[in-house]
Every structure is written in C-alpha cells, then in structure tokens.
Amino acid sequence: MEGKEISLLDRYTDWYSIMKNLEVFLHILFILLMITIFLTSAGAWSFMLVTLIAYVAILVHKVMKKKRNRIAKKHFIKDRLVYFIKANSLYEEGIRESEQRDNQGRWKTVREKYISNSAVFSYEQTDRKLIVYAHKNADNFTAKMSQLEEGLSALFGLPVERVVNRNTLVEYHLVIAPPERLDVSVISEISMVDGLDINLGYGVTYNPVKCPHILVSGGTGSGKSVFISFLLLEFIRRESTVYICDPKASDLGSLSHYIGDEKIATTPNNIARVVRLVVTEMKERYAFMNANFKYGSNFADHNYSPIWLVFDEMGAFQASGTDKKSKELVNEVMDGLKQVILLGRQSGIFCLISAQQMNANTLNTDLRDNLGLRIALGANSSEGYRMIFGSATPENIPPIETKGAGLLYMQGSGEECAKYWESPYVDMKKFDFIAELKKLL
Ligand SMILES: Nc1ncnc2c1ncn2[C@@H]1O[C@H](COP(=O)(O)OP(=O)(O)O)[C@@H](O)[C@H]1O
Ligand SMILES: [Mg+2]
C-alpha cells in the first residue's frame, strides 16, 4: 500500500490557511462590532453585550483552533511533502500562452507560468514507522529520488532506518518510535497466542511456516540459552511438541523431568536416538500426507501440530566425534538434521540450532541458507557475521553492548541484511522458567 500520490500537479486546497484567514476575519468582525456598540450606546446594556460578544469570540477561537490543529495533523505529512517539493525545486515550470481580451476589447497574448512536471511522493504510516515512497517516473527527477535520505530525515525530524531502491520507486523508512525490547517479566508482554506467530520483540514477528528453522549463534554468555528457553515456552504455548538435544548437559537437559525422558538427550547415543525419532515422524507424516493428498496443503490441514527439534551447542556435539564409531554417530545426526532442514517445513517439523561459532564444518552454506531465521548474539567479527549471514551481512555493524543483543536476519522480511535486535529481556529474579513451563504442561 503506497497511499495517495502527492505532487504539485494536483490542485491543492490548503484548508489550514483558509481556516486561519477565516479566523482572522471573524476576529476583526467581533472587534468592530464591540467598538460600534461601545460608541453608539452607553450604560449597563452595552457593557453586557460587549462582554457577551467577547465571550463568543473566545469560544469561536477555541473551537476553530481545535479544528485547525486537527486539519494540520491530518495533512501534516502531505503539507510537509508539498513543502519539500517546492523547497527543493523538485518541479518544472512551463509557460502557457493564451489569447485574451483586455478591458478595451483588444486581443492580447497572455503568458502565465504553470507547473509542467513535479516529483511524486506517497506515504504510509504505522505506529512505528513512516514510509515515504519517492516515485521514479523516468523524468528529470528520477536520479534525485534515491538521494533524499538526508532531506527527508530533516523534513520530519526522524531518523531513516532503511532505504530500499526499487525499479519504480525508492522507499524511505523513517522511525517514529524506536523498536522496544520485549520484557518477559511483565505479564502483559507475554505474547498472546495468535496462530503460530511469535513476537520476538524489537518489531520482529516470527512464524515458522513462513520462515522455517532457526539458527542462534554467539559466544559463551551471549544469551543463547536464555533466548532458547524463551522460545521453548512459546513453542509449547502453541501446542508444539519439543525435542531437546543438549550435548553440554546444561539447563535444557534437566527439563526431562517435565517434558519427558524420551524427548530429551544429552549423550551422543541418545542424541542420535532423538534425531532418528524426529526423522521417522517426518517420514510418517509425509507418507500420510501423500496418501491423503490435498493440493497446496500443509501439516496444519492434516491436524498435525508443529514439532521442534531444539539442538543446543551443536559445535560441542560435533567435537565429540573423536573415534571412528562416534564420528559415524555425528554423521548420522548431521544427516538427520539436514533432512529436517530441507524437508521439514511441509510436515511441520522445524529445528532450532544453537552454536558458538559457525564455520563450513558446522553447517555448510547451503544448509545455513535454509535456516530462515538467523541470529548472532553478542559482538562478533565481520568474518564471524559473514559465516552466519552470508550476503546479508550488513556493511556497517552497529555496536552491540547490551546482554542478549545481536543481529537478526529473517528471510522474506523484506530486509536486505541483518539488523540490530535485542532478545526478549528475561529478569531472572522475577521470572521462574520452570513455574511457567509447569503451567503449560
Ligand atoms: N535476554 C536476556 N535477558 C536477561 N538476561 C540475559 C539475557 N540473555 C542473557 N542474559 C544474561 O547473560 C547470562 C548468560 O546467558 P546464556 O543464555 O546462558 O548464554 P549462552 O547460552 O550463550 O552461553 C544469563 O545468565 C543472563 O544473566
Ligand atoms: Mg548456553
């Protein structure tokens, strides 16, 4: 949606000025009236009349001012853009000649200026963003349309978050309200279940069907486990079955008590068993869905709920492949993961992988590119980011200082590269993960 086109070519009714002039006119009228009454009569009656008129004048002023402000607000963006076109000479004038009679009845050639061409803008506004579209109409202004970042930012006094240069227009995304971090210790911010959408805070909504599989990377202490715990609750809240592989046997592994022994693994053998279980389930789902084929359907149409295979610290597991036998095990698990990554979406089976460091041995780039949501927590080198985001690595990397902050890239979000993001804030003192989990099971 790009809204109505704004240019100098349209006749433009300046209601704000009309209102203002009308108001001045009314005020003069009131004053003249008061003076007349004052001069022509005397006594208590005239005093009362003048007071009354003054009262009415104040009332009219108040009402009109309110109305005027409403108009100003409603037309604010349009007015600013019209001003912008004028102030930056983003229009062309021509001269129009016409034959007219003068007051003696003689024909005369009259020349008048008119606007022959103008840059065209449109806009869209949400609570968080103002997107200004500068249209490229293959005219004198086309080249300029991609160079308005500074000007538009100054025009509205808002920072430009992103510029998207398309074939026929340039989008300027101006930030009205900076994105806010989700605070999980605040009950009202615990997301309401709305289909499979998960609010990740900071203006990001994640849906596994639109964007299957998640990669979370970051050094020790960067917040991987805290974020994964948050996601676990969100998955379970959406009726998903969760399998957990935790080769470091940290907090996640200890959830077997609540989620079930058979779904949680910490040893290589057990991890292989869990992955096998998930792959088998995926094959069964496919077999069933093929036997009951419905064109364009997915798992939800067959009443399957999502399955999440959560694999924390994948690098640690791969490093466990030291002898021939354990290497085989690692290969088997990686092969299973690969199948889930490539084929899981249709059958509702997704994986969430965390790793400290990514390299070609952890996951090759083909597989990596099939992980729809990729997050790098904590500060990283630009080579490190490149391993995670590939061509979506931003040129300028913002400073990352907050705990749990990092860069996020979501396929299909329209963003060209990874951007700054803060993971949902979990106040360990207030938030009881196990208690929340128990409520859901
Ligand atoms: N989203 C967050 N909200 C609040 N504290 C966080 C968050 N992420 C990380 N932390 C803090 O950082 C510590 C380490 O996070 P953790 O998830 O264990 O790191 P990792 O698993 O990457 O080694 C946590 O114990 C917590 O104190
Ligand atoms: Mg951890």
Coordinates of C-alpha atoms and ligand atoms in Angstrom, one line a residue:
M1 CA 0.0 0.0 0.0
E2 CA 1.5 3.3 -1.0
G3 CA -1.3 5.7 -0.4
K4 CA -2.4 8.7 -2.4
E5 CA 0.1 10.4 -4.7
I6 CA 1.3 13.8 -3.7
S7 CA 2.8 16.2 -6.2
L8 CA 2.5 19.8 -7.3
L9 CA 0.5 18.7 -10.3
D10 CA -2.7 18.2 -8.3
R11 CA -4.7 21.2 -7.3
Y12 CA -4.0 21.5 -3.6
T13 CA -6.6 23.0 -1.2
D14 CA -4.8 24.5 1.8
W15 CA -7.6 24.1 4.3
Y16 CA -5.3 25.2 7.1
S17 CA -4.7 28.6 5.6
I18 CA -8.3 29.0 4.7
M19 CA -9.3 28.3 8.3
K20 CA -6.7 30.7 9.6
N21 CA -7.8 33.5 7.3
L22 CA -11.4 32.9 8.2
E23 CA -10.5 33.1 11.9
V24 CA -8.7 36.5 11.5
F25 CA -11.7 37.8 9.6
L26 CA -14.1 36.7 12.3
H27 CA -11.9 38.3 15.0
I28 CA -11.8 41.6 13.2
L29 CA -15.6 41.4 12.8
F30 CA -16.0 40.8 16.5
I31 CA -13.8 43.7 17.5
L32 CA -15.5 46.1 15.0
L33 CA -18.9 45.0 16.5
M34 CA -17.7 45.7 20.0
I35 CA -16.3 49.1 19.1
T36 CA -19.6 50.0 17.4
I37 CA -21.7 49.0 20.3
F38 CA -19.4 50.8 22.7
L39 CA -19.5 54.1 20.7
T40 CA -23.2 54.1 19.9
S41 CA -24.8 53.3 23.2
A42 CA -23.9 53.6 26.8
G43 CA -24.9 52.0 30.0
A44 CA -25.3 48.6 31.5
W45 CA -26.8 47.0 28.4
S46 CA -23.9 47.8 26.1
F47 CA -21.4 46.6 28.7
M48 CA -23.3 43.3 28.9
L49 CA -23.4 43.0 25.1
V50 CA -19.7 43.6 24.7
T51 CA -18.9 41.0 27.4
L52 CA -21.2 38.6 25.6
I53 CA -19.5 39.2 22.3
A54 CA -16.1 38.8 23.8
Y55 CA -17.2 35.5 25.3
V56 CA -18.5 34.3 22.0
A57 CA -15.2 35.4 20.3
I58 CA -13.2 33.4 22.7
L59 CA -15.4 30.4 22.2
V60 CA -15.1 30.6 18.4
H61 CA -11.4 30.9 18.7
K62 CA -11.1 27.8 20.8
V63 CA -13.3 25.7 18.5
M64 CA -11.5 26.9 15.4
K65 CA -8.1 26.4 16.8
K66 CA -9.0 22.8 17.7
K67 CA -10.4 22.2 14.2
R68 CA -7.3 23.8 12.7
N69 CA -5.0 21.6 14.7
R70 CA -6.9 18.6 13.6
I71 CA -6.5 19.6 10.0
A72 CA -2.8 20.4 10.5
K73 CA -2.3 16.9 12.0
K74 CA -4.3 15.2 9.3
H75 CA -2.5 16.9 6.5
F76 CA 0.8 17.3 8.2
I77 CA 2.7 14.7 6.2
K78 CA 1.1 15.9 2.9
D79 CA 1.9 19.5 3.7
R80 CA 5.5 18.7 4.6
L81 CA 5.9 16.8 1.3
V82 CA 4.4 19.6 -0.7
Y83 CA 6.8 22.0 1.0
F84 CA 9.7 19.6 0.3
I85 CA 8.9 19.5 -3.4
K86 CA 8.8 23.3 -3.5
A87 CA 11.8 24.0 -1.3
N88 CA 14.0 21.5 -3.3
S89 CA 12.7 22.6 -6.7
L90 CA 11.5 19.2 -7.5
Y91 CA 9.2 20.5 -10.1
E92 CA 9.4 22.1 -13.5
E93 CA 7.6 25.2 -14.8
G94 CA 6.4 25.9 -18.2
I95 CA 4.9 29.0 -19.8
R96 CA 1.4 28.8 -21.2
E97 CA 0.3 31.4 -23.8
S98 CA -3.3 32.2 -24.3
E99 CA -5.3 34.9 -26.2
Q100 CA -7.4 37.1 -24.0
R101 CA -9.3 40.3 -24.5
D102 CA -8.2 43.3 -22.4
N103 CA -10.6 45.8 -21.0
Q104 CA -10.7 47.8 -24.2
G105 CA -11.7 44.6 -26.0
R106 CA -8.5 44.1 -27.9
W107 CA -6.9 40.6 -28.2
K108 CA -3.7 40.1 -26.3
T109 CA -1.3 37.3 -25.8
V110 CA -1.1 36.5 -22.1
R111 CA 1.7 34.4 -20.8
E112 CA 1.4 32.6 -17.5
K113 CA 3.6 30.2 -15.6
Y114 CA 2.3 26.7 -14.8
I115 CA 3.7 23.6 -13.2
S116 CA 4.5 21.2 -16.1
N117 CA 6.1 18.4 -14.1
S118 CA 6.6 17.5 -10.4
A119 CA 8.3 14.9 -8.4
V120 CA 5.7 12.5 -7.0
F121 CA 5.6 11.1 -3.4
S122 CA 3.3 8.9 -1.5
Y123 CA 3.5 7.6 2.1
E124 CA 2.3 5.0 4.5
Q125 CA 2.2 5.5 8.3
T126 CA 2.1 3.0 11.1
D127 CA 2.6 3.5 14.9
R128 CA 6.3 2.7 14.5
K129 CA 7.2 3.9 11.0
L130 CA 6.6 6.5 8.3
I131 CA 7.5 5.1 4.9
V132 CA 7.9 7.8 2.2
Y133 CA 7.8 6.5 -1.3
A134 CA 9.6 8.6 -3.9
H135 CA 8.3 7.6 -7.3
K136 CA 10.7 7.2 -10.2
N137 CA 8.8 8.4 -13.3
A138 CA 11.7 8.3 -15.7
D139 CA 12.0 12.0 -15.8
N140 CA 14.5 14.7 -14.7
F141 CA 13.9 13.8 -11.0
T142 CA 14.5 10.1 -11.2
A143 CA 18.1 10.2 -10.3
K144 CA 17.4 12.5 -7.4
M145 CA 14.8 10.2 -5.9
S146 CA 17.4 7.9 -4.4
Q147 CA 19.3 10.8 -2.8
L148 CA 16.7 12.2 -0.4
E149 CA 17.7 10.4 2.8
E150 CA 19.2 13.4 4.5
G151 CA 16.5 15.8 3.3
L152 CA 13.5 13.6 4.3
S153 CA 15.1 12.9 7.6
A154 CA 15.4 16.6 8.3
L155 CA 11.9 17.3 6.9
F156 CA 10.2 15.1 9.5
G157 CA 12.9 15.2 12.2
L158 CA 13.1 11.4 12.2
P159 CA 16.0 9.1 11.6
V160 CA 16.0 7.0 8.4
E161 CA 16.2 3.3 9.3
R162 CA 16.4 2.0 5.8
V163 CA 16.3 2.9 2.1
V164 CA 15.0 0.4 -0.4
N165 CA 15.7 1.4 -4.0
R166 CA 13.3 -0.4 -6.3
N167 CA 12.7 -0.1 -10.1
T168 CA 9.9 2.4 -10.0
L169 CA 10.2 3.9 -6.5
V170 CA 12.5 4.4 -3.6
E171 CA 11.3 3.6 -0.1
Y172 CA 12.5 5.7 2.9
H173 CA 11.7 4.1 6.2
L174 CA 11.6 6.7 8.9
V175 CA 11.4 5.6 12.5
I176 CA 8.7 7.2 14.6
A177 CA 9.1 5.1 17.7
P178 CA 12.2 3.0 18.1
P179 CA 11.5 -0.7 18.5
E180 CA 11.2 -1.9 22.0
R181 CA 12.7 -4.9 23.7
L182 CA 10.1 -7.4 24.9
D183 CA 10.2 -7.8 28.7
V184 CA 9.2 -11.3 29.7
S185 CA 8.9 -10.5 33.4
V186 CA 6.0 -8.2 32.6
I187 CA 2.9 -10.4 32.3
S188 CA 1.2 -8.2 29.7
E189 CA 4.2 -8.6 27.4
I190 CA 4.0 -12.4 27.4
S191 CA 2.7 -12.8 23.9
M192 CA -0.9 -13.8 23.3
V193 CA -1.2 -16.9 21.1
D194 CA -2.1 -15.8 17.6
G195 CA -1.7 -18.8 15.3
L196 CA 2.0 -19.7 15.0
D197 CA 3.2 -16.1 15.1
I198 CA 5.7 -15.4 17.9
N199 CA 6.5 -11.9 18.9
L200 CA 10.3 -11.7 19.4
G201 CA 10.2 -8.0 20.4
Y202 CA 12.0 -5.2 18.7
G203 CA 9.5 -5.1 15.9
V204 CA 10.1 -8.7 14.9
T205 CA 7.4 -11.4 14.5
Y206 CA 8.4 -14.9 13.7
N207 CA 6.3 -17.6 12.0
P208 CA 8.0 -21.0 11.3
V209 CA 5.7 -21.7 8.3
K210 CA 6.7 -18.5 6.6
C211 CA 10.3 -18.9 7.6
P212 CA 11.3 -22.3 8.8
H213 CA 14.1 -23.2 11.2
I214 CA 16.2 -21.0 13.4
L215 CA 19.9 -20.6 14.0
V216 CA 21.2 -18.9 17.1
S217 CA 24.9 -18.3 17.4
G218 CA 27.1 -16.4 19.8
G219 CA 30.0 -16.9 22.2
T220 CA 29.6 -18.2 25.8
G221 CA 27.4 -16.0 27.9
S222 CA 25.9 -14.1 24.9
G223 CA 22.4 -15.2 25.8
K224 CA 21.7 -18.3 23.6
S225 CA 20.3 -20.4 26.4
V226 CA 18.1 -17.6 27.8
F227 CA 16.6 -17.0 24.3
I228 CA 16.1 -20.7 23.6
S229 CA 14.3 -21.0 26.9
F230 CA 12.0 -18.2 25.9
L231 CA 11.4 -19.8 22.6
L232 CA 10.7 -23.2 24.3
L233 CA 7.8 -21.7 26.2
E234 CA 6.5 -20.0 23.1
F235 CA 6.6 -23.3 21.2
I236 CA 4.9 -25.2 23.9
R237 CA 2.3 -22.5 24.3
R238 CA 1.4 -23.1 20.6
E239 CA 0.9 -26.8 21.2
S240 CA 4.2 -27.8 19.7
T241 CA 6.0 -31.0 20.6
V242 CA 9.6 -30.2 21.6
Y243 CA 12.6 -32.5 21.4
I244 CA 15.8 -31.3 23.0
C245 CA 19.4 -32.2 22.3
D246 CA 21.7 -30.7 24.9
P247 CA 25.2 -32.2 24.4
K248 CA 26.7 -30.0 27.2
A249 CA 24.1 -31.2 29.6
S250 CA 23.3 -27.7 30.8
D251 CA 19.9 -26.4 32.0
L252 CA 17.9 -27.6 29.0
G253 CA 18.9 -31.2 29.6
S254 CA 17.5 -31.1 33.0
L255 CA 14.0 -30.5 31.7
S256 CA 13.5 -34.2 31.1
H257 CA 11.5 -34.2 34.3
Y258 CA 8.9 -32.0 32.8
I259 CA 9.0 -32.7 29.0
G260 CA 9.6 -36.4 29.2
D261 CA 12.8 -38.6 29.2
E262 CA 12.3 -39.9 25.7
K263 CA 12.3 -36.3 24.2
I264 CA 15.5 -35.1 25.8
A265 CA 19.0 -36.2 25.1
T266 CA 22.4 -35.2 26.4
T267 CA 24.7 -38.1 25.4
P268 CA 25.7 -38.7 21.8
N269 CA 23.9 -42.0 21.6
N270 CA 20.7 -40.5 23.0
I271 CA 21.0 -37.5 20.7
A272 CA 21.2 -39.9 17.7
R273 CA 18.1 -41.6 19.0
V274 CA 16.1 -38.4 19.4
V275 CA 17.1 -37.2 15.9
R276 CA 16.1 -40.6 14.5
L277 CA 12.8 -40.3 16.2
V278 CA 12.1 -36.9 14.6
V279 CA 13.2 -38.0 11.2
T280 CA 10.9 -41.1 11.4
E281 CA 8.0 -38.9 12.5
M282 CA 8.7 -36.6 9.5
K283 CA 8.7 -39.6 7.1
E284 CA 5.4 -40.9 8.6
R285 CA 3.8 -37.5 8.2
Y286 CA 4.9 -37.3 4.6
A287 CA 3.6 -40.8 3.9
F288 CA 0.2 -39.9 5.5
M289 CA 0.0 -36.6 3.7
N290 CA 0.8 -38.2 0.3
A291 CA -1.8 -40.9 0.9
N292 CA -4.3 -38.2 1.7
F293 CA -3.1 -35.7 -0.8
K294 CA -4.7 -32.2 -0.8
Y295 CA -3.2 -29.8 -3.3
G296 CA -1.3 -26.9 -1.6
S297 CA -2.0 -28.3 1.9
N298 CA 0.5 -28.4 4.8
F299 CA 0.7 -30.2 8.2
A300 CA -2.0 -28.0 9.8
D301 CA -4.6 -29.1 7.2
H302 CA -3.9 -32.7 8.4
N303 CA -4.3 -31.8 12.0
Y304 CA -0.6 -32.1 12.8
S305 CA 0.8 -29.7 15.3
P306 CA 4.4 -28.4 14.9
I307 CA 7.4 -30.4 16.2
W308 CA 10.5 -28.5 17.2
L309 CA 13.9 -30.2 17.4
V310 CA 16.0 -28.0 19.6
F311 CA 19.7 -28.6 19.3
D312 CA 21.8 -26.5 21.8
E313 CA 25.5 -26.1 21.2
M314 CA 25.8 -28.2 18.1
G315 CA 29.5 -27.5 17.8
A316 CA 30.1 -29.3 21.1
F317 CA 28.3 -32.4 19.8
Q318 CA 30.3 -32.4 16.6
A319 CA 33.5 -32.1 18.6
S320 CA 32.5 -35.3 20.4
G321 CA 33.2 -37.3 17.2
T322 CA 36.7 -38.3 18.0
D323 CA 37.0 -42.0 17.1
K324 CA 35.5 -43.9 14.2
K325 CA 32.4 -45.0 16.0
S326 CA 31.5 -41.6 17.4
K327 CA 32.3 -40.0 14.1
E328 CA 29.7 -42.2 12.5
L329 CA 27.2 -41.1 15.1
V330 CA 27.9 -37.5 14.4
N331 CA 27.5 -38.1 10.7
E332 CA 24.2 -39.8 11.2
V333 CA 22.9 -37.0 13.3
M334 CA 24.0 -34.3 10.9
D335 CA 22.4 -36.3 8.1
G336 CA 19.1 -36.4 10.0
L337 CA 19.3 -32.7 10.8
K338 CA 19.9 -32.0 7.1
Q339 CA 16.8 -33.9 6.1
V340 CA 14.7 -31.9 8.6
I341 CA 16.2 -28.6 7.4
L342 CA 15.5 -29.4 3.8
L343 CA 12.2 -31.2 4.1
G344 CA 10.7 -30.4 7.4
R345 CA 8.5 -27.3 6.7
Q346 CA 5.7 -29.0 4.8
S347 CA 5.2 -31.6 7.5
G348 CA 5.5 -29.1 10.4
I349 CA 8.9 -30.2 11.7
F350 CA 11.3 -27.4 12.4
C351 CA 14.7 -27.2 14.0
L352 CA 16.3 -24.6 16.3
I353 CA 20.1 -24.9 16.3
S354 CA 22.5 -23.1 18.5
A355 CA 26.2 -22.9 18.0
Q356 CA 29.0 -20.9 19.5
Q357 CA 30.9 -20.4 16.2
M358 CA 29.8 -21.1 12.7
N359 CA 32.1 -22.4 10.1
A360 CA 31.8 -24.5 7.0
N361 CA 32.3 -27.6 9.1
T362 CA 29.4 -26.8 11.5
L363 CA 26.9 -26.3 8.7
N364 CA 27.7 -25.8 5.1
T365 CA 26.4 -22.6 3.5
D366 CA 23.7 -24.4 1.5
L367 CA 22.2 -25.7 4.7
R368 CA 22.7 -22.4 6.5
D369 CA 20.8 -20.6 3.8
N370 CA 17.9 -22.9 4.5
L371 CA 17.6 -21.7 8.1
G372 CA 15.1 -18.9 7.7
L373 CA 15.8 -17.0 10.9
R374 CA 19.4 -16.4 11.8
I375 CA 20.6 -14.6 14.9
A376 CA 24.1 -13.7 16.0
L377 CA 24.1 -12.7 19.7
G378 CA 26.9 -10.6 21.2
A379 CA 29.6 -8.8 19.3
N380 CA 31.3 -10.7 16.6
S381 CA 34.0 -10.1 13.9
S382 CA 32.8 -9.3 10.4
E383 CA 34.1 -12.7 9.2
G384 CA 32.1 -14.3 12.0
Y385 CA 28.9 -12.5 10.8
R386 CA 29.6 -13.5 7.3
M387 CA 29.6 -17.1 8.3
I388 CA 26.1 -16.7 9.7
F389 CA 24.5 -14.1 7.3
G390 CA 26.5 -14.6 4.1
S391 CA 25.5 -11.9 1.7
A392 CA 23.0 -10.5 4.2
T393 CA 25.9 -9.3 6.4
P394 CA 25.5 -5.5 7.0
E395 CA 28.2 -3.2 5.8
N396 CA 28.2 -1.2 9.0
I397 CA 27.9 -3.2 12.1
P398 CA 26.2 -1.4 14.9
P399 CA 27.9 -1.6 18.4
I400 CA 26.5 -4.5 20.5
E401 CA 26.8 -3.8 24.2
T402 CA 23.6 -5.0 25.8
K403 CA 23.3 -8.5 27.2
G404 CA 21.2 -10.6 24.8
A405 CA 21.5 -8.1 21.9
G406 CA 22.8 -9.0 18.5
L407 CA 22.0 -9.1 14.8
L408 CA 19.0 -10.8 13.3
Y409 CA 18.1 -11.7 9.8
M410 CA 14.8 -13.2 8.8
Q411 CA 14.2 -14.5 5.3
G412 CA 11.2 -12.9 3.5
S413 CA 11.0 -10.0 5.9
G414 CA 11.9 -7.6 3.1
E415 CA 15.1 -6.5 4.9
E416 CA 18.2 -6.9 2.7
C417 CA 20.6 -7.5 5.6
A418 CA 20.7 -8.5 9.2
K419 CA 19.8 -5.7 11.6
Y420 CA 20.3 -4.9 15.3
W421 CA 17.9 -6.7 17.6
E422 CA 17.6 -7.3 21.4
S423 CA 16.3 -10.7 22.5
P424 CA 13.4 -10.7 24.9
Y425 CA 14.5 -9.5 28.3
V426 CA 14.2 -12.2 31.0
D427 CA 14.6 -10.9 34.5
M428 CA 16.0 -14.0 36.2
K429 CA 14.9 -12.7 39.6
K430 CA 11.3 -12.3 38.7
F431 CA 10.8 -14.9 36.0
D432 CA 10.5 -18.5 37.0
F433 CA 11.0 -20.6 33.9
I434 CA 10.1 -23.9 35.5
A435 CA 6.9 -22.5 37.0
E436 CA 5.9 -21.1 33.6
L437 CA 6.7 -24.4 32.0
K438 CA 4.6 -26.3 34.5
K439 CA 1.6 -24.0 33.9
L440 CA 1.7 -25.0 30.2
L441 CA 2.2 -28.8 30.5
Ligands
LIG1 N1 17.6 -11.9 27.2 C1 18.2 -11.8 28.4 N2 17.6 -11.2 29.4 C2 18.2 -11.1 30.6 N3 19.5 -11.6 30.8 C3 20.1 -12.2 29.9 C4 19.6 -12.3 28.6 N4 20.4 -13.0 27.8 C5 21.5 -13.3 28.5 N5 21.4 -12.8 29.8 C6 22.3 -12.9 30.9 O1 23.5 -13.5 30.4 C7 23.8 -14.7 31.0 C8 24.3 -15.8 30.0 O2 23.3 -16.1 29.1 P1 23.2 -17.6 28.5 O3 21.9 -17.6 27.8 O4 23.5 -18.6 29.5 O5 24.4 -17.5 27.5 P2 24.9 -18.7 26.5 O6 23.9 -19.8 26.5 O7 25.0 -18.0 25.1 O8 26.3 -19.1 27.0 C9 22.4 -15.1 31.6 O9 22.6 -15.9 32.8 C10 21.8 -13.8 32.0 O10 22.2 -13.3 33.2
MG2 MG 24.2 -21.9 26.8

